[in-house]
């Protein structure tokens, strides 16, 4: 039997959809970076795609554990072109700010439903969003400094090429 309200389940299912959309958006950015020959930037986006899928699965597993019914909705088509690496990363930053807003709304709903287990699960996402915004913002700042300096961009490409995916359960909290 479900120990979680239908309203909460529906909102969490919407968030699963939003996390998969985020994955899709970043995979689309990976394809853009691939097309302009920036393989390190593409690698960063491919890792981000995996992270977003892991976010979706974290909520999926939680809903199932609480006896709720996971439902999957249509995934919106993401954009496929950006004007520059800076344009793409400004989009990442704005997107993450939007996701933070969604997580905050879920936390508010959990409180109003007196669903403290869901509120507790969402704490991980609240902390994660601080990191997500900070890492996007750091890259935006660097890209602004680099401007039109091709060498700086290539150095950054090699730096972002180092990023590796770490599944959430292996992260030290
Ligand atoms: Fe799932 Fe980028 O937050």
GROMACS .gro file of N, CA and C and ligand atoms in nm:
model
  522
    1UNK      N    1   0.084  -0.120   0.000
    1UNK     CA    2   0.000   0.000   0.000
    1UNK      C    3   0.087   0.125   0.000
    2UNK      N    4   0.039   0.224  -0.071
    2UNK     CA    5   0.119   0.347  -0.078
    2UNK      C    6   0.117   0.423   0.053
    3UNK      N    7   0.235   0.467   0.096
    3UNK     CA    8   0.243   0.545   0.219
    3UNK      C    9   0.277   0.690   0.186
    4UNK      N   10   0.240   0.729   0.064
    4UNK     CA   11   0.273   0.863   0.015
    4UNK      C   12   0.152   0.914  -0.062
    5UNK      N   13   0.123   1.043  -0.054
    5UNK     CA   14   0.001   1.093  -0.117
    5UNK      C   15   0.012   1.094  -0.270
    6UNK      N   16  -0.102   1.084  -0.336
    6UNK     CA   17  -0.107   1.087  -0.483
    6UNK      C   18  -0.050   1.219  -0.536
    7UNK      N   19  -0.081   1.326  -0.462
    7UNK     CA   20  -0.035   1.458  -0.504
    7UNK      C   21   0.119   1.464  -0.505
    8UNK      N   22   0.178   1.406  -0.399
    8UNK     CA   23   0.325   1.405  -0.388
    8UNK      C   24   0.384   1.317  -0.497
    9UNK      N   25   0.322   1.200  -0.520
    9UNK     CA   26   0.372   1.108  -0.624
    9UNK      C   27   0.369   1.177  -0.761
   10UNK      N   28   0.259   1.246  -0.790
   10UNK     CA   29   0.245   1.315  -0.919
   10UNK      C   30   0.356   1.421  -0.933
   11UNK      N   31   0.381   1.496  -0.826
   11UNK     CA   32   0.484   1.600  -0.831
   11UNK      C   33   0.623   1.537  -0.849
   12UNK      N   34   0.648   1.424  -0.784
   12UNK     CA   35   0.778   1.357  -0.798
   12UNK      C   36   0.793   1.299  -0.939
   13UNK      N   37   0.682   1.247  -0.994
   13UNK     CA   38   0.687   1.197  -1.132
   13UNK      C   39   0.720   1.310  -1.229
   14UNK      N   40   0.667   1.429  -1.203
   14UNK     CA   41   0.699   1.546  -1.288
   14UNK      C   42   0.848   1.577  -1.277
   15UNK      N   43   0.904   1.560  -1.157
   15UNK     CA   44   1.047   1.589  -1.138
   15UNK      C   45   1.134   1.484  -1.208
   16UNK      N   46   1.088   1.358  -1.210
   16UNK     CA   47   1.162   1.254  -1.285
   16UNK      C   48   1.170   1.300  -1.431
   17UNK      N   49   1.056   1.350  -1.482
   17UNK     CA   50   1.053   1.399  -1.620
   17UNK      C   51   1.150   1.517  -1.638
   18UNK      N   52   1.152   1.608  -1.542
   18UNK     CA   53   1.240   1.726  -1.552
   18UNK      C   54   1.387   1.685  -1.549
   19UNK      N   55   1.421   1.583  -1.469
   19UNK     CA   56   1.561   1.538  -1.462
   19UNK      C   57   1.601   1.469  -1.593
   20UNK      N   58   1.507   1.394  -1.651
   20UNK     CA   59   1.538   1.329  -1.779
   20UNK      C   60   1.548   1.434  -1.890
   21UNK      N   61   1.464   1.538  -1.882
   21UNK     CA   62   1.478   1.648  -1.978
   21UNK      C   63   1.616   1.713  -1.963
   22UNK      N   64   1.660   1.732  -1.839
   22UNK     CA   65   1.793   1.792  -1.816
   22UNK      C   66   1.900   1.705  -1.881
   23UNK      N   67   1.888   1.573  -1.862
   23UNK     CA   68   1.984   1.480  -1.923
   23UNK      C   69   1.985   1.500  -2.075
   24UNK      N   70   1.866   1.509  -2.131
   24UNK     CA   71   1.849   1.523  -2.276
   24UNK      C   72   1.908   1.656  -2.326
   25UNK      N   73   1.885   1.761  -2.248
   25UNK     CA   74   1.939   1.893  -2.284
   25UNK      C   75   2.092   1.887  -2.286
   26UNK      N   76   2.152   1.823  -2.185
   26UNK     CA   77   2.298   1.820  -2.178
   26UNK      C   78   2.357   1.726  -2.283
   27UNK      N   79   2.284   1.621  -2.318
   27UNK     CA   80   2.332   1.535  -2.427
   27UNK      C   81   2.328   1.611  -2.559
   28UNK      N   82   2.226   1.697  -2.574
   28UNK     CA   83   2.217   1.781  -2.694
   28UNK      C   84   2.333   1.880  -2.698
   29UNK      N   85   2.371   1.931  -2.580
   29UNK     CA   86   2.487   2.021  -2.574
   29UNK      C   87   2.615   1.944  -2.605
   30UNK      N   88   2.623   1.816  -2.560
   30UNK     CA   89   2.741   1.733  -2.592
   30UNK      C   90   2.753   1.722  -2.744
   31UNK      N   91   2.640   1.698  -2.810
   31UNK     CA   92   2.642   1.684  -2.957
   31UNK      C   93   2.685   1.815  -3.023
   32UNK      N   94   2.641   1.928  -2.966
   32UNK     CA   95   2.684   2.059  -3.019
   32UNK      C   96   2.836   2.074  -3.006
   33UNK      N   97   2.888   2.042  -2.886
   33UNK     CA   98   3.033   2.057  -2.865
   33UNK      C   99   3.112   1.961  -2.955
   34UNK      N  100   3.058   1.840  -2.972
   34UNK     CA  101   3.122   1.744  -3.061
   34UNK      C  102   3.133   1.806  -3.202
   35UNK      N  103   3.024   1.873  -3.244
   35UNK     CA  104   3.017   1.927  -3.381
   35UNK      C  105   3.113   2.043  -3.403
   36UNK      N  106   3.156   2.110  -3.294
   36UNK     CA  107   3.251   2.221  -3.314
   36UNK      C  108   3.393   2.180  -3.272
   37UNK      N  109   3.412   2.050  -3.250
   37UNK     CA  110   3.547   1.998  -3.224
   37UNK      C  111   3.597   2.020  -3.082
   38UNK      N  112   3.508   2.049  -2.987
   38UNK     CA  113   3.551   2.067  -2.848
   38UNK      C  114   3.516   1.941  -2.768
   39UNK      N  115   3.604   1.842  -2.777
   39UNK     CA  116   3.574   1.710  -2.719
   39UNK      C  117   3.572   1.711  -2.567
   40UNK      N  118   3.652   1.799  -2.505
   40UNK     CA  119   3.653   1.808  -2.359
   40UNK      C  120   3.521   1.864  -2.307
   41UNK      N  121   3.472   1.968  -2.373
   41UNK     CA  122   3.341   2.025  -2.336
   41UNK      C  123   3.232   1.919  -2.355
   42UNK      N  124   3.245   1.843  -2.466
   42UNK     CA  125   3.147   1.737  -2.494
   42UNK      C  126   3.152   1.632  -2.383
   43UNK      N  127   3.273   1.600  -2.338
   43UNK     CA  128   3.288   1.502  -2.228
   43UNK      C  129   3.217   1.551  -2.102
   44UNK      N  130   3.235   1.678  -2.069
   44UNK     CA  131   3.173   1.736  -1.949
   44UNK      C  132   3.021   1.719  -1.958
   45UNK      N  133   2.966   1.746  -2.077
   45UNK     CA  134   2.821   1.735  -2.097
   45UNK      C  135   2.774   1.590  -2.091
   46UNK      N  136   2.857   1.499  -2.140
   46UNK     CA  137   2.819   1.357  -2.134
   46UNK      C  138   2.817   1.308  -1.990
   47UNK      N  139   2.909   1.357  -1.908
   47UNK     CA  140   2.908   1.322  -1.766
   47UNK      C  141   2.783   1.381  -1.702
   48UNK      N  142   2.751   1.505  -1.742
   48UNK     CA  143   2.633   1.572  -1.687
   48UNK      C  144   2.505   1.496  -1.724
   49UNK      N  145   2.500   1.443  -1.843
   49UNK     CA  146   2.386   1.361  -1.888
   49UNK      C  147   2.369   1.241  -1.795
   50UNK      N  148   2.482   1.176  -1.763
   50UNK     CA  149   2.475   1.060  -1.673
   50UNK      C  150   2.429   1.101  -1.534
   51UNK      N  151   2.480   1.217  -1.488
   51UNK     CA  152   2.439   1.265  -1.355
   51UNK      C  153   2.290   1.289  -1.349
   52UNK      N  154   2.236   1.351  -1.454
   52UNK     CA  155   2.093   1.382  -1.454
   52UNK      C  156   2.008   1.254  -1.458
   53UNK      N  157   2.057   1.154  -1.532
   53UNK     CA  158   1.983   1.028  -1.534
   53UNK      C  159   1.987   0.965  -1.394
   54UNK      N  160   2.100   0.978  -1.325
   54UNK     CA  161   2.111   0.925  -1.188
   54UNK      C  162   2.015   1.000  -1.095
   55UNK      N  163   1.998   1.133  -1.118
   55UNK     CA  164   1.902   1.210  -1.037
   55UNK      C  165   1.761   1.154  -1.058
   56UNK      N  166   1.727   1.131  -1.186
   56UNK     CA  167   1.594   1.079  -1.218
   56UNK      C  168   1.572   0.944  -1.148
   57UNK      N  169   1.674   0.859  -1.153
   57UNK     CA  170   1.660   0.725  -1.094
   57UNK      C  171   1.652   0.728  -0.942
   58UNK      N  172   1.715   0.829  -0.883
   58UNK     CA  173   1.709   0.842  -0.738
   58UNK      C  174   1.562   0.868  -0.695
   59UNK      N  175   1.494   0.953  -0.771
   59UNK     CA  176   1.354   0.983  -0.740
   59UNK      C  177   1.266   0.863  -0.776
   60UNK      N  178   1.295   0.801  -0.890
   60UNK     CA  179   1.221   0.680  -0.934
   60UNK      C  180   1.226   0.575  -0.823
   61UNK      N  181   1.347   0.546  -0.775
   61UNK     CA  182   1.363   0.443  -0.671
   61UNK      C  183   1.289   0.482  -0.542
   62UNK      N  184   1.294   0.610  -0.512
   62UNK     CA  185   1.228   0.657  -0.390
   62UNK      C  186   1.076   0.639  -0.400
   63UNK      N  187   1.018   0.680  -0.513
   63UNK     CA  188   0.872   0.668  -0.531
   63UNK      C  189   0.831   0.521  -0.519
   64UNK      N  190   0.908   0.433  -0.588
   64UNK     CA  191   0.877   0.290  -0.583
   64UNK      C  192   0.888   0.236  -0.440
   65UNK      N  193   0.990   0.280  -0.369
   65UNK     CA  194   1.012   0.233  -0.231
   65UNK      C  195   0.896   0.272  -0.139
   66UNK      N  196   0.837   0.389  -0.168
   66UNK     CA  197   0.726   0.436  -0.085
   66UNK      C  198   0.592   0.375  -0.130
   67UNK      N  199   0.595   0.289  -0.230
   67UNK     CA  200   0.472   0.226  -0.276
   67UNK      C  201   0.393   0.312  -0.373
   68UNK      N  202   0.457   0.416  -0.427
   68UNK     CA  203   0.391   0.502  -0.527
   68UNK      C  204   0.411   0.444  -0.666
   69UNK      N  205   0.331   0.493  -0.761
   69UNK     CA  206   0.340   0.443  -0.899
   69UNK      C  207   0.418   0.544  -0.983
   70UNK      N  208   0.534   0.497  -1.032
   70UNK     CA  209   0.614   0.584  -1.121
   70UNK      C  210   0.545   0.591  -1.256
   71UNK      N  211   0.528   0.712  -1.306
   71UNK     CA  212   0.474   0.728  -1.441
   71UNK      C  213   0.568   0.817  -1.521
   72UNK      N  214   0.591   0.778  -1.646
   72UNK     CA  215   0.684   0.851  -1.731
   72UNK      C  216   0.607   0.932  -1.834
   73UNK      N  217   0.640   1.059  -1.841
   73UNK     CA  218   0.572   1.149  -1.934
   73UNK      C  219   0.663   1.179  -2.053
   74UNK      N  220   0.603   1.241  -2.155
   74UNK     CA  221   0.679   1.275  -2.277
   74UNK      C  222   0.794   1.370  -2.245
   75UNK      N  223   0.907   1.346  -2.309
   75UNK     CA  224   1.023   1.433  -2.289
   75UNK      C  225   1.025   1.538  -2.401
   76UNK      N  226   1.029   1.664  -2.361
   76UNK     CA  227   1.033   1.774  -2.457
   76UNK      C  228   1.162   1.770  -2.540
   77UNK      N  229   1.153   1.818  -2.663
   77UNK     CA  230   1.274   1.823  -2.747
   77UNK      C  231   1.361   1.939  -2.702
   78UNK      N  232   1.491   1.914  -2.675
   78UNK     CA  233   1.577   2.024  -2.632
   78UNK      C  234   1.628   2.105  -2.752
   79UNK      N  235   1.678   2.226  -2.729
   79UNK     CA  236   1.741   2.299  -2.839
   79UNK      C  237   1.864   2.222  -2.887
   80UNK      N  238   1.912   2.253  -3.007
   80UNK     CA  239   2.029   2.179  -3.055
   80UNK      C  240   2.145   2.269  -3.098
   81UNK      N  241   2.123   2.398  -3.098
   81UNK     CA  242   2.232   2.489  -3.138
   81UNK      C  243   2.253   2.598  -3.035
   82UNK      N  244   2.378   2.633  -3.014
   82UNK     CA  245   2.413   2.746  -2.930
   82UNK      C  246   2.514   2.829  -3.006
   83UNK      N  247   2.527   2.959  -2.969
   83UNK     CA  248   2.615   3.048  -3.045
   83UNK      C  249   2.761   3.032  -3.011
   84UNK      N  250   2.788   2.982  -2.890
   84UNK     CA  251   2.927   2.973  -2.844
   84UNK      C  252   2.927   2.887  -2.717
   85UNK      N  253   3.048   2.843  -2.673
   85UNK     CA  254   3.054   2.770  -2.545
   85UNK      C  255   2.995   2.853  -2.431
   86UNK      N  256   3.020   2.984  -2.432
   86UNK     CA  257   2.965   3.070  -2.327
   86UNK      C  258   2.812   3.069  -2.330
   87UNK      N  259   2.756   3.079  -2.449
   87UNK     CA  260   2.611   3.076  -2.465
   87UNK      C  261   2.554   2.945  -2.408
   88UNK      N  262   2.620   2.833  -2.437
   88UNK     CA  263   2.572   2.704  -2.386
   88UNK      C  264   2.580   2.700  -2.233
   89UNK      N  265   2.692   2.745  -2.177
   89UNK     CA  266   2.706   2.737  -2.030
   89UNK      C  267   2.619   2.838  -1.956
   90UNK      N  268   2.589   2.951  -2.021
   90UNK     CA  269   2.491   3.042  -1.959
   90UNK      C  270   2.355   2.972  -1.952
   91UNK      N  271   2.326   2.895  -2.057
   91UNK     CA  272   2.201   2.818  -2.060
   91UNK      C  273   2.202   2.713  -1.948
   92UNK      N  274   2.317   2.645  -1.929
   92UNK     CA  275   2.327   2.544  -1.822
   92UNK      C  276   2.296   2.611  -1.687
   93UNK      N  277   2.360   2.725  -1.665
   93UNK     CA  278   2.341   2.794  -1.537
   93UNK      C  279   2.193   2.832  -1.515
   94UNK      N  280   2.134   2.893  -1.618
   94UNK     CA  281   1.992   2.933  -1.605
   94UNK      C  282   1.902   2.811  -1.584
   95UNK      N  283   1.936   2.703  -1.653
   95UNK     CA  284   1.856   2.581  -1.639
   95UNK      C  285   1.865   2.527  -1.496
   96UNK      N  286   1.986   2.528  -1.441
   96UNK     CA  287   2.003   2.476  -1.305
   96UNK      C  288   1.931   2.563  -1.201
   97UNK      N  289   1.929   2.694  -1.224
   97UNK     CA  290   1.855   2.783  -1.134
   97UNK      C  291   1.706   2.745  -1.137
   98UNK      N  292   1.657   2.714  -1.256
   98UNK     CA  293   1.517   2.674  -1.273
   98UNK      C  294   1.491   2.542  -1.197
   99UNK      N  295   1.585   2.448  -1.210
   99UNK     CA  296   1.569   2.318  -1.142
   99UNK      C  297   1.570   2.338  -0.990
  100UNK      N  298   1.656   2.427  -0.942
  100UNK     CA  299   1.659   2.457  -0.798
  100UNK      C  300   1.521   2.503  -0.752
  101UNK      N  301   1.458   2.589  -0.833
  101UNK     CA  302   1.324   2.637  -0.802
  101UNK      C  303   1.224   2.521  -0.792
  102UNK      N  304   1.238   2.425  -0.883
  102UNK     CA  305   1.147   2.308  -0.884
  102UNK      C  306   1.168   2.224  -0.758
  103UNK      N  307   1.294   2.204  -0.720
  103UNK     CA  308   1.325   2.124  -0.600
  103UNK      C  309   1.269   2.196  -0.476
  104UNK      N  310   1.285   2.328  -0.474
  104UNK     CA  311   1.232   2.404  -0.360
  104UNK      C  312   1.079   2.391  -0.350
  105UNK      N  313   1.013   2.393  -0.466
  105UNK     CA  314   0.867   2.376  -0.465
  105UNK      C  315   0.827   2.238  -0.415
  106UNK      N  316   0.906   2.137  -0.452
  106UNK     CA  317   0.877   2.001  -0.402
  106UNK      C  318   0.894   1.996  -0.251
  107UNK      N  319   0.998   2.062  -0.201
  107UNK     CA  320   1.022   2.064  -0.056
  107UNK      C  321   0.906   2.134   0.015
  108UNK      N  322   0.857   2.244  -0.045
  108UNK     CA  323   0.743   2.315   0.014
  108UNK      C  324   0.618   2.226   0.015
  109UNK      N  325   0.597   2.152  -0.094
  109UNK     CA  326   0.482   2.062  -0.101
  109UNK      C  327   0.495   1.952   0.005
  110UNK      N  328   0.616   1.896   0.019
  110UNK     CA  329   0.637   1.789   0.118
  110UNK      C  330   0.604   1.840   0.259
  111UNK      N  331   0.642   1.962   0.287
  111UNK     CA  332   0.613   2.019   0.419
  111UNK      C  333   0.462   2.036   0.435
  112UNK      N  334   0.397   2.090   0.331
  112UNK     CA  335   0.253   2.114   0.345
  112UNK      C  336   0.175   1.982   0.354
  113UNK      N  337   0.231   1.875   0.297
  113UNK     CA  338   0.167   1.742   0.307
  113UNK      C  339   0.208   1.669   0.435
  114UNK      N  340   0.291   1.732   0.514
  114UNK     CA  341   0.351   1.669   0.634
  114UNK      C  342   0.421   1.537   0.597
  115UNK      N  343   0.485   1.539   0.480
  115UNK     CA  344   0.555   1.420   0.430
  115UNK      C  345   0.705   1.441   0.459
  116UNK      N  346   0.745   1.408   0.580
  116UNK     CA  347   0.882   1.438   0.623
  116UNK      C  348   0.984   1.344   0.560
  117UNK      N  349   0.941   1.224   0.520
  117UNK     CA  350   1.033   1.131   0.453
  117UNK      C  351   1.074   1.189   0.317
  118UNK      N  352   0.974   1.242   0.244
  118UNK     CA  353   1.006   1.302   0.114
  118UNK      C  354   1.090   1.428   0.134
  119UNK      N  355   1.056   1.504   0.234
  119UNK     CA  356   1.134   1.625   0.265
  119UNK      C  357   1.280   1.588   0.290
  120UNK      N  358   1.299   1.480   0.365
  120UNK     CA  359   1.434   1.432   0.396
  120UNK      C  360   1.507   1.387   0.269
  121UNK      N  361   1.438   1.313   0.183
  121UNK     CA  362   1.499   1.267   0.057
  121UNK      C  363   1.542   1.389  -0.027
  122UNK      N  364   1.459   1.495  -0.024
  122UNK     CA  365   1.487   1.613  -0.105
  122UNK      C  366   1.609   1.693  -0.057
  123UNK      N  367   1.650   1.669   0.068
  123UNK     CA  368   1.768   1.741   0.119
  123UNK      C  369   1.891   1.714   0.033
  124UNK      N  370   1.901   1.588  -0.016
  124UNK     CA  371   2.014   1.553  -0.102
  124UNK      C  372   2.013   1.642  -0.226
  125UNK      N  373   1.893   1.663  -0.283
  125UNK     CA  374   1.880   1.743  -0.404
  125UNK      C  375   1.906   1.892  -0.377
  126UNK      N  376   1.866   1.936  -0.259
  126UNK     CA  377   1.889   2.077  -0.224
  126UNK      C  378   2.040   2.103  -0.220
  127UNK      N  379   2.116   2.012  -0.157
  127UNK     CA  380   2.262   2.026  -0.151
  127UNK      C  381   2.322   2.012  -0.291
  128UNK      N  382   2.271   1.918  -0.368
  128UNK     CA  383   2.322   1.895  -0.504
  128UNK      C  384   2.303   2.019  -0.592
  129UNK      N  385   2.189   2.087  -0.577
  129UNK     CA  386   2.164   2.206  -0.659
  129UNK      C  387   2.263   2.319  -0.628
  130UNK      N  388   2.308   2.327  -0.503
  130UNK     CA  389   2.409   2.428  -0.469
  130UNK      C  390   2.534   2.401  -0.553
  131UNK      N  391   2.573   2.273  -0.559
  131UNK     CA  392   2.691   2.233  -0.639
  131UNK      C  393   2.669   2.255  -0.787
  132UNK      N  394   2.551   2.218  -0.834
  132UNK     CA  395   2.521   2.231  -0.978
  132UNK      C  396   2.531   2.377  -1.022
  133UNK      N  397   2.472   2.466  -0.944
  133UNK     CA  398   2.477   2.608  -0.979
  133UNK      C  399   2.619   2.660  -0.971
  134UNK      N  400   2.693   2.618  -0.867
  134UNK     CA  401   2.830   2.668  -0.848
  134UNK      C  402   2.921   2.622  -0.962
  135UNK      N  403   2.909   2.496  -1.004
  135UNK     CA  404   3.001   2.451  -1.108
  135UNK      C  405   2.969   2.517  -1.242
  136UNK      N  406   2.839   2.536  -1.272
  136UNK     CA  407   2.804   2.603  -1.398
  136UNK      C  408   2.850   2.748  -1.395
  137UNK      N  409   2.831   2.813  -1.281
  137UNK     CA  410   2.867   2.954  -1.270
  137UNK      C  411   3.019   2.973  -1.281
  138UNK      N  412   3.096   2.878  -1.224
  138UNK     CA  413   3.242   2.886  -1.233
  138UNK      C  414   3.287   2.877  -1.379
  139UNK      N  415   3.225   2.788  -1.455
  139UNK     CA  416   3.264   2.773  -1.596
  139UNK      C  417   3.223   2.897  -1.676
  140UNK      N  418   3.105   2.953  -1.646
  140UNK     CA  419   3.061   3.077  -1.714
  140UNK      C  420   3.163   3.188  -1.689
  141UNK      N  421   3.207   3.202  -1.564
  141UNK     CA  422   3.304   3.307  -1.530
  141UNK      C  423   3.434   3.288  -1.607
  142UNK      N  424   3.483   3.163  -1.612
  142UNK     CA  425   3.608   3.136  -1.683
  142UNK      C  426   3.593   3.167  -1.832
  143UNK      N  427   3.479   3.127  -1.889
  143UNK     CA  428   3.458   3.152  -2.032
  143UNK      C  429   3.450   3.301  -2.062
  144UNK      N  430   3.398   3.377  -1.968
  144UNK     CA  431   3.393   3.523  -1.988
  144UNK      C  432   3.533   3.580  -1.988
  145UNK      N  433   3.619   3.528  -1.897
  145UNK     CA  434   3.758   3.574  -1.891
  145UNK      C  435   3.833   3.537  -2.019
  146UNK      N  436   3.809   3.416  -2.067
  146UNK     CA  437   3.877   3.367  -2.187
  146UNK      C  438   3.840   3.451  -2.309
  147UNK      N  439   3.712   3.492  -2.317
  147UNK     CA  440   3.665   3.573  -2.430
  147UNK      C  441   3.693   3.505  -2.562
  148UNK      N  442   3.767   3.573  -2.650
  148UNK     CA  443   3.791   3.515  -2.782
  148UNK      C  444   3.931   3.454  -2.793
  149UNK      N  445   3.996   3.430  -2.678
  149UNK     CA  446   4.130   3.370  -2.679
  149UNK      C  447   4.122   3.219  -2.704
  150UNK      N  448   4.158   3.180  -2.825
  150UNK     CA  449   4.150   3.039  -2.867
  150UNK      C  450   4.233   2.946  -2.780
  151UNK      N  451   4.350   2.995  -2.736
  151UNK     CA  452   4.437   2.909  -2.653
  151UNK      C  453   4.373   2.880  -2.519
  152UNK      N  454   4.311   2.983  -2.463
  152UNK     CA  455   4.241   2.967  -2.334
  152UNK      C  456   4.129   2.866  -2.346
  153UNK      N  457   4.060   2.873  -2.459
  153UNK     CA  458   3.947   2.782  -2.482
  153UNK      C  459   3.997   2.637  -2.493
  154UNK      N  460   4.110   2.618  -2.560
  154UNK     CA  461   4.165   2.483  -2.573
  154UNK      C  462   4.213   2.428  -2.440
  155UNK      N  463   4.269   2.517  -2.355
  155UNK     CA  464   4.312   2.474  -2.221
  155UNK      C  465   4.193   2.430  -2.138
  156UNK      N  466   4.086   2.507  -2.152
  156UNK     CA  467   3.963   2.475  -2.080
  156UNK      C  468   3.904   2.343  -2.132
  157UNK      N  469   3.914   2.323  -2.263
  157UNK     CA  470   3.864   2.200  -2.323
  157UNK      C  471   3.938   2.080  -2.264
  158UNK      N  472   4.069   2.096  -2.246
  158UNK     CA  473   4.144   1.983  -2.191
  158UNK      C  474   4.109   1.962  -2.043
  159UNK      N  475   4.083   2.071  -1.971
  159UNK     CA  476   4.043   2.060  -1.829
  159UNK      C  477   3.907   1.988  -1.817
  160UNK      N  478   3.811   2.028  -1.899
  160UNK     CA  479   3.677   1.968  -1.889
  160UNK      C  480   3.676   1.823  -1.939
  161UNK      N  481   3.778   1.790  -2.018
  161UNK     CA  482   3.792   1.653  -2.067
  161UNK      C  483   3.829   1.554  -1.957
  162UNK      N  484   3.875   1.608  -1.842
  162UNK     CA  485   3.917   1.522  -1.730
  162UNK      C  486   3.798   1.473  -1.646
  163UNK      N  487   3.685   1.538  -1.662
  163UNK     CA  488   3.573   1.505  -1.573
  163UNK      C  489   3.526   1.360  -1.592
  164UNK      N  490   3.501   1.295  -1.478
  164UNK     CA  491   3.452   1.157  -1.483
  164UNK      C  492   3.323   1.146  -1.405
  165UNK      N  493   3.241   1.052  -1.446
  165UNK     CA  494   3.113   1.031  -1.376
  165UNK      C  495   3.133   0.950  -1.249
  166UNK      N  496   3.078   1.001  -1.139
  166UNK     CA  497   3.078   0.927  -1.013
  166UNK      C  498   2.932   0.902  -0.975
  167UNK      N  499   2.889   0.776  -0.970
  167UNK     CA  500   2.749   0.751  -0.932
  167UNK      C  501   2.720   0.809  -0.793
  168UNK      N  502   2.600   0.867  -0.771
  168UNK     CA  503   2.568   0.935  -0.645
  168UNK      C  504   2.595   0.852  -0.521
  169UNK      N  505   2.568   0.719  -0.523
  169UNK     CA  506   2.586   0.639  -0.402
  169UNK      C  507   2.733   0.626  -0.362
  170UNK      N  508   2.824   0.655  -0.459
  170UNK     CA  509   2.967   0.645  -0.427
  170UNK      C  510   3.025   0.778  -0.381
  171UNK      N  511   2.942   0.882  -0.385
  171UNK     CA  512   2.990   1.012  -0.339
  171UNK      C  513   2.998   1.013  -0.188
  172UNK      N  514   3.096   1.082  -0.135
  172UNK     CA  515   3.102   1.094   0.011
  172UNK      C  516   3.019   1.215   0.049
  173UNK      N  517   2.931   1.197   0.142
  173UNK     CA  518   2.842   1.308   0.176
  173UNK      C  519   2.888   1.378   0.301
  174LIG    FE1  520   1.938   1.723  -1.167
  174LIG    FE2  521   2.128   1.939  -1.278
  174LIG     O1  522   2.006   1.888  -1.152
   0.00000   0.00000   0.00000
